[in-house]
CSV table of N, CA and C in Angstrom, one decimal:
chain,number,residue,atom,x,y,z
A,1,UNK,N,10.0,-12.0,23.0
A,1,UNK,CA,8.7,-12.4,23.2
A,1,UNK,C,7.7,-11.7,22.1
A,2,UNK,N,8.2,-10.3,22.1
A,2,UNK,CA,7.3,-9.8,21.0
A,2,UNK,C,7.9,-9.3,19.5
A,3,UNK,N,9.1,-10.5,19.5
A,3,UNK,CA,9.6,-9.6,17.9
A,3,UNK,C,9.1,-11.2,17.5
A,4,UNK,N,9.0,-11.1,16.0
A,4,UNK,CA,8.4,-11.8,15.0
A,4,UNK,C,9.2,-12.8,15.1
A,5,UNK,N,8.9,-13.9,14.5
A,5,UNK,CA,9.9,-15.1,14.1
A,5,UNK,C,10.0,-15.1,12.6
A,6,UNK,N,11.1,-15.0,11.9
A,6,UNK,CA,11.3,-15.2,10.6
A,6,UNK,C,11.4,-16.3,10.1
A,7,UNK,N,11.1,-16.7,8.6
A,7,UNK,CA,11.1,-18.5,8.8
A,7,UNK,C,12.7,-18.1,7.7
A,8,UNK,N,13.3,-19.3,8.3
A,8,UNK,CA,14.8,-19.6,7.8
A,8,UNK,C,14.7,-19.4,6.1
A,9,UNK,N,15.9,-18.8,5.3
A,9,UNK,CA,16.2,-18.5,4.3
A,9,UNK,C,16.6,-19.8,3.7
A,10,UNK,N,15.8,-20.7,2.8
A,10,UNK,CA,17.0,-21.9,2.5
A,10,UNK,C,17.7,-21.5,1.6
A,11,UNK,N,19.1,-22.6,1.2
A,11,UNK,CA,20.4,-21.6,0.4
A,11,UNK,C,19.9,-22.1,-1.0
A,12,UNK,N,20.1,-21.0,-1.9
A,12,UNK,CA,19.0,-20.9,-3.2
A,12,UNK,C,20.5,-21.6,-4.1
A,13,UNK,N,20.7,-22.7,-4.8
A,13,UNK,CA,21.9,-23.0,-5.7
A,13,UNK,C,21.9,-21.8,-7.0
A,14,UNK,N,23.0,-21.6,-7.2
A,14,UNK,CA,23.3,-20.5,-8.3
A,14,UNK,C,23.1,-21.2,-9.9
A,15,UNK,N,22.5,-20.5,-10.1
A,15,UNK,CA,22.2,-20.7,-11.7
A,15,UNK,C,23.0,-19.8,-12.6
A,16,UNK,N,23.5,-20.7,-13.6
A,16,UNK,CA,24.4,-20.4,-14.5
A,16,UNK,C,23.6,-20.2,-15.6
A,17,UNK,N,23.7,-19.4,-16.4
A,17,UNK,CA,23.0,-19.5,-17.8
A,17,UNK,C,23.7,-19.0,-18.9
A,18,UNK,N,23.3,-19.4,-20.0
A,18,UNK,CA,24.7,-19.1,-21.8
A,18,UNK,C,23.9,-18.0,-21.9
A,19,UNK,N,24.7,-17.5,-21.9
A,19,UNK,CA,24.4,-16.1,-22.9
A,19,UNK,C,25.0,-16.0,-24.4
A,20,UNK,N,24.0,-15.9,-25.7
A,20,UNK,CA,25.0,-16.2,-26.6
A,20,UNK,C,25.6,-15.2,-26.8
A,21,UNK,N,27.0,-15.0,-27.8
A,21,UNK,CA,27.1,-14.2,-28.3
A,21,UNK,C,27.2,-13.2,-29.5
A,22,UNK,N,26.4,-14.1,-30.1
A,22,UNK,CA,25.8,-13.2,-31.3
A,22,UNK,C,24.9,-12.4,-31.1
A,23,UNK,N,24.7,-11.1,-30.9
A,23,UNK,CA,23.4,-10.3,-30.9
A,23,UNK,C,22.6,-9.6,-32.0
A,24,UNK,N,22.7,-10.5,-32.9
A,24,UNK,CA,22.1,-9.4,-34.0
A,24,UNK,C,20.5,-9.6,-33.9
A,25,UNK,N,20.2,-8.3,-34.2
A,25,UNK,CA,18.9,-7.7,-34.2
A,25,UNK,C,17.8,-8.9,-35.0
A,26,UNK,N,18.5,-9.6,-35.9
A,26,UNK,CA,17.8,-10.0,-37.1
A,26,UNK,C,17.0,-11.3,-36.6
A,27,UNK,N,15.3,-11.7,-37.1
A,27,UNK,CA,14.9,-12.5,-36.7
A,27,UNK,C,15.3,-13.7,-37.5
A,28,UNK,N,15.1,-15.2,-37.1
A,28,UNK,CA,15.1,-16.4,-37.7
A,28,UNK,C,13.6,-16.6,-37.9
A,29,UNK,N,13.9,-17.5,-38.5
A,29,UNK,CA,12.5,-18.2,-39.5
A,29,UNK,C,11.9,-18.4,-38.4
A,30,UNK,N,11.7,-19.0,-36.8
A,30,UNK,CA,11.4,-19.9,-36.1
A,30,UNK,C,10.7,-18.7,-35.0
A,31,UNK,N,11.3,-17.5,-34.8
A,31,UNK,CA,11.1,-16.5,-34.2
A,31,UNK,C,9.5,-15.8,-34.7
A,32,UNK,N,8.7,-15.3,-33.7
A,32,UNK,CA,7.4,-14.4,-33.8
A,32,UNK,C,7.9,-13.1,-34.0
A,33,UNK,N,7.0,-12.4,-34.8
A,33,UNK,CA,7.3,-10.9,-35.0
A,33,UNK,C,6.1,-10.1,-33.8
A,34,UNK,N,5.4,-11.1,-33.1
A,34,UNK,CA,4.2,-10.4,-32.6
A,34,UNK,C,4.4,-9.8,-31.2
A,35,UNK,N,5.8,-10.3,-31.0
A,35,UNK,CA,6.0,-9.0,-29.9
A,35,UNK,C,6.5,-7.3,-29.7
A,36,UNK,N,7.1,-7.6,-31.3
A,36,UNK,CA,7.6,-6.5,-31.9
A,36,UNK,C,5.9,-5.5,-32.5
A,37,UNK,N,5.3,-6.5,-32.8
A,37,UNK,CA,3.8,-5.7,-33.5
A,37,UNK,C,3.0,-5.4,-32.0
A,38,UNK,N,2.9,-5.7,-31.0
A,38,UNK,CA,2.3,-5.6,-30.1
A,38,UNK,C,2.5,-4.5,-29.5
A,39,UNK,N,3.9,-3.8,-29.5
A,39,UNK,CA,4.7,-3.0,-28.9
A,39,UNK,C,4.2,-1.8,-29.9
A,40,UNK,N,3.9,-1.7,-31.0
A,40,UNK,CA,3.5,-0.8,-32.0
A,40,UNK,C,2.1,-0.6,-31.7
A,41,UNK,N,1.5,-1.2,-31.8
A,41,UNK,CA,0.2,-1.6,-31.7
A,41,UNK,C,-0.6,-0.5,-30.1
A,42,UNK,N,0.3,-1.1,-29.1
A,42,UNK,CA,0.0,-0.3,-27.9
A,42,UNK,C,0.6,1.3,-28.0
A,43,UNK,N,2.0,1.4,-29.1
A,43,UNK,CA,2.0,3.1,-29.0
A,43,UNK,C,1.0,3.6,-30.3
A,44,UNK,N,0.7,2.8,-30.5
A,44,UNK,CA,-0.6,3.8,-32.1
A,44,UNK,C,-1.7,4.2,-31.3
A,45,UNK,N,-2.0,3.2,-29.9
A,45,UNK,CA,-3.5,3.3,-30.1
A,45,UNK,C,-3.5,4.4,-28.8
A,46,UNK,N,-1.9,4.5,-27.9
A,46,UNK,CA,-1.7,5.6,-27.0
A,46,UNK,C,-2.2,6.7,-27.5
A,47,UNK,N,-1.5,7.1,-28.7
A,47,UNK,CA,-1.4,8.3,-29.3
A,47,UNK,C,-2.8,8.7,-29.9
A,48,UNK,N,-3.1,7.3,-30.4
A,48,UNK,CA,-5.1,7.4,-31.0
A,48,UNK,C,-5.8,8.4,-29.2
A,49,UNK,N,-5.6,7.6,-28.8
A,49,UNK,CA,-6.8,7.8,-27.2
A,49,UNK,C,-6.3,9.4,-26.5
A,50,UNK,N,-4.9,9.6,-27.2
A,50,UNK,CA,-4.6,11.0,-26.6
A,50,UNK,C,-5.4,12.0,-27.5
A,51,UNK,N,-4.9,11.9,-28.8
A,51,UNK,CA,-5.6,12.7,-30.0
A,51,UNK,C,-6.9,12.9,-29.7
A,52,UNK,N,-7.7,11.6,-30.2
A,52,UNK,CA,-9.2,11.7,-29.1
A,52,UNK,C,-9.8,12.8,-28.0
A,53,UNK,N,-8.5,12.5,-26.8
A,53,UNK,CA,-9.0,13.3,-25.4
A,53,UNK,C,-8.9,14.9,-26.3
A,54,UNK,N,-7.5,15.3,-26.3
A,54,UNK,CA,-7.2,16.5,-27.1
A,54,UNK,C,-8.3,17.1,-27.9
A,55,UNK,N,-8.9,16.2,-28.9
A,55,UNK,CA,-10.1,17.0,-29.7
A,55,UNK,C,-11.0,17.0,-28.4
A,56,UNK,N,-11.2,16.3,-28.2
A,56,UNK,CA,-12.4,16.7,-27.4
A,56,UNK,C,-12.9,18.3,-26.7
A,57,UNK,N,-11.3,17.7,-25.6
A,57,UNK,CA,-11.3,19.1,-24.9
A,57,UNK,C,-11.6,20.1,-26.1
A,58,UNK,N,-10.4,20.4,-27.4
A,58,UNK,CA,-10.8,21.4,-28.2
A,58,UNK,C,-12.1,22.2,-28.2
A,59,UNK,N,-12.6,20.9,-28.7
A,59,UNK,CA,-13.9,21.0,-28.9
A,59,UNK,C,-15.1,21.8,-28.4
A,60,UNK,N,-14.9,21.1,-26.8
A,60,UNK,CA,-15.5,21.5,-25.6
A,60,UNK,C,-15.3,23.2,-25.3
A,61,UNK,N,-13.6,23.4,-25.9
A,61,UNK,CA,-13.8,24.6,-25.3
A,61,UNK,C,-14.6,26.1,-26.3
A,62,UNK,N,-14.6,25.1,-27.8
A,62,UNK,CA,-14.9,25.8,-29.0
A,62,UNK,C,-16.5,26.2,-28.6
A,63,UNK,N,-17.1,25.2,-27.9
A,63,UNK,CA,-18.3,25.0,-28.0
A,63,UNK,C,-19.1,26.3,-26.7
A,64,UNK,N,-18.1,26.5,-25.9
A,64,UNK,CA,-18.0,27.3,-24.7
A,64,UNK,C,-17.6,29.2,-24.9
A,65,UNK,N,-17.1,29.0,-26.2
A,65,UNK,CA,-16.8,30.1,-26.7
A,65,UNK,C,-17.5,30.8,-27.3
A,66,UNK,N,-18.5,29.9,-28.3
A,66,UNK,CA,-19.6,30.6,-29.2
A,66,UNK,C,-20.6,30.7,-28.4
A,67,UNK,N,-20.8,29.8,-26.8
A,67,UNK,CA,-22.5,30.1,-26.2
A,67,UNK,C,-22.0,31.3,-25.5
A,68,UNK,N,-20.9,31.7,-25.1
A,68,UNK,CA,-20.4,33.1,-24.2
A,68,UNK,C,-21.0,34.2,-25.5
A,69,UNK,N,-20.1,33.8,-26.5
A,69,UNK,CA,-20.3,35.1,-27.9
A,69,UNK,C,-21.6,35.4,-27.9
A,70,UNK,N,-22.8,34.1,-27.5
A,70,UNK,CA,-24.3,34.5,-28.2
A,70,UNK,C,-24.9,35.1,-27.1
A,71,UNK,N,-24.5,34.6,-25.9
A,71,UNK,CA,-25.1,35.7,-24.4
A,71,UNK,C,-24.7,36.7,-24.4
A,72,UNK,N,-23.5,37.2,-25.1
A,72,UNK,CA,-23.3,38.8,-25.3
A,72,UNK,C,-23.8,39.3,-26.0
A,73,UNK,N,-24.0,38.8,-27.4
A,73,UNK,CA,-24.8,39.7,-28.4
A,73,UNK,C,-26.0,39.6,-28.2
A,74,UNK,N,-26.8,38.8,-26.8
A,74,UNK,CA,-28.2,39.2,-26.5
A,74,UNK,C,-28.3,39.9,-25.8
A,75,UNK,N,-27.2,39.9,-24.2
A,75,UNK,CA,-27.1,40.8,-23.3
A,75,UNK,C,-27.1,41.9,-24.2
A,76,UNK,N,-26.1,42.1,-25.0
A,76,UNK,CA,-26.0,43.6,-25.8
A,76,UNK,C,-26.9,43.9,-26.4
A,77,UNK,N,-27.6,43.3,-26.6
A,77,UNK,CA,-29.1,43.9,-27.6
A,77,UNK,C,-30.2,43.7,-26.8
A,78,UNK,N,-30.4,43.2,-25.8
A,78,UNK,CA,-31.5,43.4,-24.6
A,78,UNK,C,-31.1,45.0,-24.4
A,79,UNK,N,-29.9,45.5,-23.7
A,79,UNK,CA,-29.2,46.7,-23.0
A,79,UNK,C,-29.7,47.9,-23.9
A,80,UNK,N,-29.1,47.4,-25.5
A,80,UNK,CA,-29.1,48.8,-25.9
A,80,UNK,C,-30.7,48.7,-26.2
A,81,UNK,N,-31.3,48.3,-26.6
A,81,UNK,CA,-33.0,47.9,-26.6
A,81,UNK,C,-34.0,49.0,-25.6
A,82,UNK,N,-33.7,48.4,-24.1
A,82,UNK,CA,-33.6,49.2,-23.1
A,82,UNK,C,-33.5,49.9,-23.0
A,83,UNK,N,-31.9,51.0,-23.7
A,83,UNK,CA,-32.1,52.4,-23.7
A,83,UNK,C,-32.5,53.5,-24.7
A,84,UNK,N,-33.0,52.9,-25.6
A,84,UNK,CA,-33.9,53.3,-26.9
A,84,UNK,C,-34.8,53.6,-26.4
A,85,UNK,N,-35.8,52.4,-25.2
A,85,UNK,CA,-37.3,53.1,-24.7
A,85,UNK,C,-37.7,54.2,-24.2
């Protein structure tokens, strides 16, 4: 009463298919090369958008390093200033 009803499986006929047996790599005249460039294409621009993130952060951290350096050499010269007076 309360288990589901499944709808019947119809029987699927088996498909045969040729497989040739030449496999060489090499294209024919008739053949696109744009799946092979597409495939290039998306690892260049991976490595582009990684490079990118990578500077950034660099960047960000370079930028985080010299404003620390310049609050020290003012804290340190406020301090010693201070004990001059």
């Amino acid at each position: 009463m309360f288990r589901p009803k499944l709808p019947d499986t119809p029987h699927v006929p088996s498909i045969t298919t040729h497989i040739p047996q030449d496999h060489a790599p090499a294209l024919s005249a008739g053949r696109s090369v744009a799946p092979f460039v597409g495939v290039g294409a998306g690892a260049v621009a991976a490595v582009v958008v990684v490079g990118v993130v990578l500077t950034a952060l660099l960047a960000a951290v370079a930028v985080s390093a010299v404003s620390v350096a310049i609050a020290a050499v003012v804290l340190r010269s406020l301090v010693t200033g201070a004990n001059k007076r």
